[in-house]
PDB file of C-alpha atoms in Angstrom:
ATOM      1  CA  UNK E   1      97.681 122.575 112.680  1.00  0.00           C
ATOM      2  CA  UNK E   2      97.610 118.170 114.004  1.00  0.00           C
ATOM      3  CA  UNK E   3     100.855 117.005 114.261  1.00  0.00           C
ATOM      4  CA  UNK E   4      98.736 113.868 113.122  1.00  0.00           C
ATOM      5  CA  UNK E   5      97.675 115.177 110.253  1.00  0.00           C
ATOM      6  CA  UNK E   6     101.697 115.556 108.208  1.00  0.00           C
ATOM      7  CA  UNK E   7     101.418 112.239 108.008  1.00  0.00           C
ATOM      8  CA  UNK E   8      98.238 112.690 105.645  1.00  0.00           C
ATOM      9  CA  UNK E   9     100.924 115.320 103.641  1.00  0.00           C
ATOM     10  CA  UNK E  10     102.402 111.624 101.453  1.00  0.00           C
ATOM     11  CA  UNK E  11      99.248 110.266 100.946  1.00  0.00           C
ATOM     12  CA  UNK E  12      98.891 110.244  96.871  1.00  0.00           C
ATOM     13  CA  UNK E  13      95.503 109.013  95.105  1.00  0.00           C
ATOM     14  CA  UNK E  14      96.223 108.122  91.462  1.00  0.00           C
ATOM     15  CA  UNK E  15      94.019 107.433  89.122  1.00  0.00           C
ATOM     16  CA  UNK E  16      95.758 107.289  84.922  1.00  0.00           C
ATOM     17  CA  UNK E  17      94.573 111.178  84.292  1.00  0.00           C
ATOM     18  CA  UNK E  18      94.771 112.672  88.206  1.00  0.00           C
ATOM     19  CA  UNK E  19      96.325 112.766  91.525  1.00  0.00           C
ATOM     20  CA  UNK E  20      94.254 113.182  94.727  1.00  0.00           C
ATOM     21  CA  UNK E  21      96.202 114.922  97.673  1.00  0.00           C
ATOM     22  CA  UNK E  22      96.194 116.007 100.095  1.00  0.00           C
ATOM     23  CA  UNK E  23      96.726 120.328  99.313  1.00  0.00           C
ATOM     24  CA  UNK E  24     100.079 122.189 100.655  1.00  0.00           C
ATOM     25  CA  UNK E  25      99.938 125.477 102.323  1.00  0.00           C
ATOM     26  CA  UNK E  26     101.125 126.655  97.535  1.00  0.00           C
ATOM     27  CA  UNK E  27      98.522 123.929  96.208  1.00  0.00           C
ATOM     28  CA  UNK E  28      96.348 125.909  98.220  1.00  0.00           C
ATOM     29  CA  UNK E  29      98.128 129.771  96.782  1.00  0.00           C
ATOM     30  CA  UNK E  30      96.914 128.152  93.807  1.00  0.00           C
ATOM     31  CA  UNK E  31      93.778 126.098  94.763  1.00  0.00           C
ATOM     32  CA  UNK E  32      92.437 130.616  94.497  1.00  0.00           C
ATOM     33  CA  UNK E  33      93.404 131.516  92.163  1.00  0.00           C
ATOM     34  CA  UNK E  34      91.039 128.968  90.545  1.00  0.00           C
ATOM     35  CA  UNK E  35      88.203 129.693  92.284  1.00  0.00           C
ATOM     36  CA  UNK E  36      88.627 132.848  92.469  1.00  0.00           C
ATOM     37  CA  UNK E  37      89.074 132.030  88.912  1.00  0.00           C
ATOM     38  CA  UNK E  38      84.956 130.423  89.187  1.00  0.00           C
ATOM     39  CA  UNK E  39      83.224 127.746  90.043  1.00  0.00           C
ATOM     40  CA  UNK E  40      79.950 127.799  88.898  1.00  0.00           C
ATOM     41  CA  UNK E  41      77.649 129.822  87.020  1.00  0.00           C
ATOM     42  CA  UNK E  42      76.562 132.385  89.735  1.00  0.00           C
ATOM     43  CA  UNK E  43      73.546 132.779  88.932  1.00  0.00           C
ATOM     44  CA  UNK E  44      73.021 128.992  90.107  1.00  0.00           C
ATOM     45  CA  UNK E  45      74.094 128.458  93.873  1.00  0.00           C
ATOM     46  CA  UNK E  46      74.923 124.340  94.225  1.00  0.00           C
ATOM     47  CA  UNK E  47      76.946 124.418  97.537  1.00  0.00           C
ATOM     48  CA  UNK E  48      74.564 123.670 100.597  1.00  0.00           C
ATOM     49  CA  UNK E  49      77.658 126.915 102.278  1.00  0.00           C
ATOM     50  CA  UNK E  50      77.708 129.572  99.722  1.00  0.00           C
ATOM     51  CA  UNK E  51      81.093 130.441 100.228  1.00  0.00           C
ATOM     52  CA  UNK E  52      80.947 131.623  96.717  1.00  0.00           C
ATOM     53  CA  UNK E  53      79.206 134.004  97.369  1.00  0.00           C
ATOM     54  CA  UNK E  54      82.057 136.170  99.129  1.00  0.00           C
ATOM     55  CA  UNK E  55      83.698 138.844  97.414  1.00  0.00           C
ATOM     56  CA  UNK E  56      86.808 140.156  98.484  1.00  0.00           C
ATOM     57  CA  UNK E  57      89.232 139.610 101.792  1.00  0.00           C
ATOM     58  CA  UNK E  58      86.742 137.836 102.454  1.00  0.00           C
ATOM     59  CA  UNK E  59      87.002 135.050 100.262  1.00  0.00           C
ATOM     60  CA  UNK E  60      90.672 134.830 100.855  1.00  0.00           C
ATOM     61  CA  UNK E  61      90.583 134.994 104.374  1.00  0.00           C
ATOM     62  CA  UNK E  62      86.791 131.975 104.313  1.00  0.00           C
ATOM     63  CA  UNK E  63      88.481 130.333 101.687  1.00  0.00           C
ATOM     64  CA  UNK E  64      92.084 129.923 103.296  1.00  0.00           C
ATOM     65  CA  UNK E  65      90.283 129.260 106.992  1.00  0.00           C
ATOM     66  CA  UNK E  66      88.414 125.911 105.327  1.00  0.00           C
ATOM     67  CA  UNK E  67      91.074 124.575 105.008  1.00  0.00           C
ATOM     68  CA  UNK E  68      92.684 125.488 107.720  1.00  0.00           C
ATOM     69  CA  UNK E  69      89.629 124.896 110.239  1.00  0.00           C
ATOM     70  CA  UNK E  70      90.620 120.959 108.234  1.00  0.00           C
ATOM     71  CA  UNK E  71      93.893 121.017 110.247  1.00  0.00           C
ATOM     72  CA  UNK E  72      93.510 122.306 113.294  1.00  0.00           C
ATOM     73  CA  UNK E  73      90.669 119.461 114.053  1.00  0.00           C
ATOM     74  CA  UNK E  74      91.726 116.154 112.589  1.00  0.00           C
ATOM     75  CA  UNK E  75      91.031 113.869 114.680  1.00  0.00           C
ATOM     76  CA  UNK E  76      90.366 110.103 114.078  1.00  0.00           C
ATOM     77  CA  UNK E  77      86.449 110.277 115.604  1.00  0.00           C
ATOM     78  CA  UNK E  78      85.780 113.487 113.489  1.00  0.00           C
ATOM     79  CA  UNK E  79      87.525 114.071 110.519  1.00  0.00           C
ATOM     80  CA  UNK E  80      87.170 115.996 106.681  1.00  0.00           C
ATOM     81  CA  UNK E  81      89.972 115.625 103.877  1.00  0.00           C
ATOM     82  CA  UNK E  82      89.939 117.784 101.705  1.00  0.00           C
ATOM     83  CA  UNK E  83      91.658 116.294  98.742  1.00  0.00           C
ATOM     84  CA  UNK E  84      93.495 118.914  96.384  1.00  0.00           C
ATOM     85  CA  UNK E  85      92.099 117.401  92.084  1.00  0.00           C
ATOM     86  CA  UNK E  86      96.208 117.555  90.551  1.00  0.00           C
ATOM     87  CA  UNK E  87      95.923 117.498  86.307  1.00  0.00           C
ATOM     88  CA  UNK E  88      98.978 117.579  84.619  1.00  0.00           C
ATOM     89  CA  UNK E  89     100.699 118.890  87.905  1.00  0.00           C
ATOM     90  CA  UNK E  90      98.353 122.516  87.856  1.00  0.00           C
ATOM     91  CA  UNK E  91      95.507 122.047  91.246  1.00  0.00           C
ATOM     92  CA  UNK E  92      92.117 122.474  89.835  1.00  0.00           C
ATOM     93  CA  UNK E  93      89.663 121.542  91.861  1.00  0.00           C
ATOM     94  CA  UNK E  94      89.217 119.866  95.244  1.00  0.00           C
ATOM     95  CA  UNK E  95      87.185 116.688  96.409  1.00  0.00           C
ATOM     96  CA  UNK E  96      86.648 116.537  99.613  1.00  0.00           C
ATOM     97  CA  UNK E  97      86.534 112.739 102.022  1.00  0.00           C
ATOM     98  CA  UNK E  98      84.879 113.478 105.786  1.00  0.00           C
ATOM     99  CA  UNK E  99      83.213 110.713 108.303  1.00  0.00           C
ATOM    100  CA  UNK E 100      81.841 111.429 112.445  1.00  0.00           C
ATOM    101  CA  UNK E 101      82.999 108.003 114.265  1.00  0.00           C
ATOM    102  CA  UNK E 102      83.821 105.934 110.775  1.00  0.00           C
ATOM    103  CA  UNK E 103      85.465 103.449 112.819  1.00  0.00           C
ATOM    104  CA  UNK E 104      82.094 102.803 114.627  1.00  0.00           C
ATOM    105  CA  UNK E 105      79.986 103.609 111.465  1.00  0.00           C
ATOM    106  CA  UNK E 106      82.262 103.007 107.538  1.00  0.00           C
ATOM    107  CA  UNK E 107      80.504 105.231 106.363  1.00  0.00           C
ATOM    108  CA  UNK E 108      81.654 108.737 104.359  1.00  0.00           C
ATOM    109  CA  UNK E 109      80.087 111.759 102.692  1.00  0.00           C
ATOM    110  CA  UNK E 110      81.614 112.988 100.412  1.00  0.00           C
ATOM    111  CA  UNK E 111      81.840 116.485  98.710  1.00  0.00           C
ATOM    112  CA  UNK E 112      84.123 118.474  95.560  1.00  0.00           C
ATOM    113  CA  UNK E 113      84.482 121.863  94.018  1.00  0.00           C
ATOM    114  CA  UNK E 114      85.959 121.691  89.481  1.00  0.00           C
ATOM    115  CA  UNK E 115      87.469 125.275  88.418  1.00  0.00           C
ATOM    116  CA  UNK E 116      84.856 126.353  85.549  1.00  0.00           C
ATOM    117  CA  UNK E 117      88.054 125.807  82.658  1.00  0.00           C
ATOM    118  CA  UNK E 118      88.659 122.289  83.736  1.00  0.00           C
ATOM    119  CA  UNK E 119      84.125 121.102  83.514  1.00  0.00           C
ATOM    120  CA  UNK E 120      82.878 119.659  81.150  1.00  0.00           C
ATOM    121  CA  UNK E 121      85.803 116.794  80.777  1.00  0.00           C
ATOM    122  CA  UNK E 122      84.423 114.155  82.666  1.00  0.00           C
ATOM    123  CA  UNK E 123      86.651 115.242  85.879  1.00  0.00           C
ATOM    124  CA  UNK E 124      84.430 114.920  88.087  1.00  0.00           C
ATOM    125  CA  UNK E 125      82.912 111.683  87.159  1.00  0.00           C
ATOM    126  CA  UNK E 126      87.359 110.335  87.966  1.00  0.00           C
ATOM    127  CA  UNK E 127      87.766 111.977  90.408  1.00  0.00           C
ATOM    128  CA  UNK E 128      85.112 110.342  92.812  1.00  0.00           C
ATOM    129  CA  UNK E 129      85.492 107.824  91.192  1.00  0.00           C
ATOM    130  CA  UNK E 130      89.617 108.204  93.155  1.00  0.00           C
ATOM    131  CA  UNK E 131      87.534 109.003  96.038  1.00  0.00           C
ATOM    132  CA  UNK E 132      85.204 106.183  96.222  1.00  0.00           C
ATOM    133  CA  UNK E 133      88.383 104.306  95.906  1.00  0.00           C
ATOM    134  CA  UNK E 134      90.681 105.711  98.799  1.00  0.00           C
ATOM    135  CA  UNK E 135      88.084 104.976 100.620  1.00  0.00           C
ATOM    136  CA  UNK E 136      85.810 101.498  99.984  1.00  0.00           C
ATOM    137  CA  UNK E 137      88.950  99.834  98.648  1.00  0.00           C
ATOM    138  CA  UNK E 138      91.878 102.172 101.669  1.00  0.00           C
ATOM    139  CA  UNK E 139      89.818 102.430 104.327  1.00  0.00           C
ATOM    140  CA  UNK E 140      86.955  99.701 104.191  1.00  0.00           C
ATOM    141  CA  UNK E 141      84.461 102.069 104.532  1.00  0.00           C
ATOM    142  CA  UNK E 142      80.696 100.783 103.866  1.00  0.00           C
ATOM    143  CA  UNK E 143      78.774 103.017 102.801  1.00  0.00           C
ATOM    144  CA  UNK E 144      79.638 106.484 101.174  1.00  0.00           C
ATOM    145  CA  UNK E 145      76.951 108.998 101.087  1.00  0.00           C
ATOM    146  CA  UNK E 146      76.833 112.484  98.837  1.00  0.00           C
ATOM    147  CA  UNK E 147      73.708 115.117  97.745  1.00  0.00           C
ATOM    148  CA  UNK E 148      73.067 117.494  95.144  1.00  0.00           C
ATOM    149  CA  UNK E 149      71.032 120.561  95.348  1.00  0.00           C
ATOM    150  CA  UNK E 150      68.151 120.432  92.649  1.00  0.00           C
ATOM    151  CA  UNK E 151      69.285 122.295  88.968  1.00  0.00           C
ATOM    152  CA  UNK E 152      72.951 120.797  89.560  1.00  0.00           C
ATOM    153  CA  UNK E 153      73.020 118.513  86.785  1.00  0.00           C
ATOM    154  CA  UNK E 154      76.427 117.887  86.261  1.00  0.00           C
ATOM    155  CA  UNK E 155      76.853 115.707  89.746  1.00  0.00           C
ATOM    156  CA  UNK E 156      73.306 114.030  89.629  1.00  0.00           C
ATOM    157  CA  UNK E 157      74.309 112.788  86.739  1.00  0.00           C
ATOM    158  CA  UNK E 158      78.304 111.612  88.611  1.00  0.00           C
ATOM    159  CA  UNK E 159      76.001 110.305  90.509  1.00  0.00           C
ATOM    160  CA  UNK E 160      74.165 108.459  88.322  1.00  0.00           C
ATOM    161  CA  UNK E 161      76.329 107.137  86.551  1.00  0.00           C
ATOM    162  CA  UNK E 162      78.178 105.714  90.231  1.00  0.00           C
ATOM    163  CA  UNK E 163      75.660 103.129  91.012  1.00  0.00           C
ATOM    164  CA  UNK E 164      74.459 105.808  94.140  1.00  0.00           C
ATOM    165  CA  UNK E 165      70.437 104.371  95.126  1.00  0.00           C
ATOM    166  CA  UNK E 166      67.743 107.094  96.734  1.00  0.00           C
ATOM    167  CA  UNK E 167      68.918 108.161 100.353  1.00  0.00           C
ATOM    168  CA  UNK E 168      66.239 111.023 100.709  1.00  0.00           C
ATOM    169  CA  UNK E 169      66.303 114.806 100.462  1.00  0.00           C
ATOM    170  CA  UNK E 170      66.063 117.421 103.222  1.00  0.00           C
ATOM    171  CA  UNK E 171      65.710 121.253 102.176  1.00  0.00           C
ATOM    172  CA  UNK E 172      68.124 123.523 102.716  1.00  0.00           C
ATOM    173  CA  UNK E 173      68.767 128.066 101.987  1.00  0.00           C
ATOM    174  CA  UNK E 174      72.399 129.183 101.242  1.00  0.00           C
ATOM    175  CA  UNK E 175      70.390 131.650  99.322  1.00  0.00           C
ATOM    176  CA  UNK E 176      67.781 132.207 101.645  1.00  0.00           C
ATOM    177  CA  UNK E 177      65.251 131.200  99.979  1.00  0.00           C
ATOM    178  CA  UNK E 178      64.578 126.419 100.002  1.00  0.00           C
ATOM    179  CA  UNK E 179      66.481 124.005  97.490  1.00  0.00           C
ATOM    180  CA  UNK E 180      66.071 120.413  97.527  1.00  0.00           C
ATOM    181  CA  UNK E 181      68.566 118.622  98.609  1.00  0.00           C
ATOM    182  CA  UNK E 182      68.636 114.950  97.415  1.00  0.00           C
ATOM    183  CA  UNK E 183      70.486 112.450  99.202  1.00  0.00           C
ATOM    184  CA  UNK E 184      72.632 109.907  98.338  1.00  0.00           C
ATOM    185  CA  UNK E 185      74.018 106.839  99.193  1.00  0.00           C
ATOM    186  CA  UNK E 186      76.370 103.829  97.514  1.00  0.00           C
ATOM    187  CA  UNK E 187      77.204 100.385  99.431  1.00  0.00           C
ATOM    188  CA  UNK E 188      79.916  98.523  99.018  1.00  0.00           C
ATOM    189  CA  UNK E 189      78.724  95.970  96.948  1.00  0.00           C
ATOM    190  CA  UNK E 190      77.041  98.788  94.216  1.00  0.00           C
ATOM    191  CA  UNK E 191      80.784 100.391  93.834  1.00  0.00           C
ATOM    192  CA  UNK E 192      82.032  96.782  93.507  1.00  0.00           C
ATOM    193  CA  UNK E 193      80.309  96.168  90.371  1.00  0.00           C
ATOM    194  CA  UNK E 194      82.020 100.196  89.015  1.00  0.00           C
ATOM    195  CA  UNK E 195      85.298  99.095  91.534  1.00  0.00           C
ATOM    196  CA  UNK E 196      88.883  99.302  88.130  1.00  0.00           C
ATOM    197  CA  UNK E 197      92.093  98.894  88.517  1.00  0.00           C
ATOM    198  CA  UNK E 198      93.762 101.604  87.139  1.00  0.00           C
ATOM    199  CA  UNK E 199      93.919 103.645  90.247  1.00  0.00           C
ATOM    200  CA  UNK E 200      96.418 103.525  93.602  1.00  0.00           C
ATOM    201  CA  UNK E 201      96.510 103.982  96.467  1.00  0.00           C
ATOM    202  CA  UNK E 202     100.758 105.758  97.511  1.00  0.00           C
ATOM    203  CA  UNK E 203     101.628 106.567 100.685  1.00  0.00           C
ATOM    204  CA  UNK E 204      98.815 105.041 103.287  1.00  0.00           C
ATOM    205  CA  UNK E 205      99.849 102.914 105.513  1.00  0.00           C
ATOM    206  CA  UNK E 206     101.400 105.771 107.234  1.00  0.00           C
ATOM    207  CA  UNK E 207      97.894 107.394 108.284  1.00  0.00           C
ATOM    208  CA  UNK E 208      95.646 104.499 108.600  1.00  0.00           C
ATOM    209  CA  UNK E 209      94.809 105.285 112.231  1.00  0.00           C
ATOM    210  CA  UNK E 210      94.226 109.017 111.588  1.00  0.00           C
ATOM    211  CA  UNK E 211      91.065 108.209 109.909  1.00  0.00           C
ATOM    212  CA  UNK E 212      89.800 105.650 112.225  1.00  0.00           C
ATOM    213  CA  UNK E 213      90.371 102.663 110.375  1.00  0.00           C
TER     214      UNK E 213
END
C-alpha cells in the first residue's frame, strides 16, 4: 500500500442516510460477501469491465486485487478512490471517484455498484450525491463525468435526476458483443442547483493534497 494512502482512511462523507469511507480490510471482506450475493441480473451486464462474470476463487481474487491496486498505485496525478457505502453500520456497496491530472483538468469520473438486496431504496442517488459533494465542495472540481450502458435504466435515472448533460457516447463490448455506452457530464454550475446542505466532509484537510487539489 502507498504510505500516503493511509491518510484517506480518516476521510468520511456523511449524509442523513449513509456514509462513504475508504474501505478497510474488514470493509472489503464485508463488501466481498455482498458482491458474492449478487449485484445485478446475471442476464444483463451493466459494467464496462465485466468483473461480476468471474466465479469462485477468480471472483474473490479479482475483487480484492482491484482495491489493492487502487491503494498501491495512488498518486496525485492519477488516482482512483473506491469508497465503501455504509448504511446503518453495514457496507452495502461501493461509490468510486477517480481522476487523471486533477490539478489541471478539475474533472472526476464516477462509478458505483450496490448489492441487489439494497437496491430500490434510493441509495444509488444518495451515494452519488455524496461523492459529488466530495468532488465539487471538497476538492473544487469543475466537472464530473459518468457513463451508463444501454439498458441500465437505474443509473440513467440517477444521472438525469442530478442534472447531467449528454457528453457523447462510445461502443464497448464487456461480453464480446458491442454495446453503446452513453456518457454524461455535470458542470459545477449544474451541481450548485442540486447542492444539499446536509452532507458533511470529515478528515479532508489532512489528505486533500493527495488528490492534486
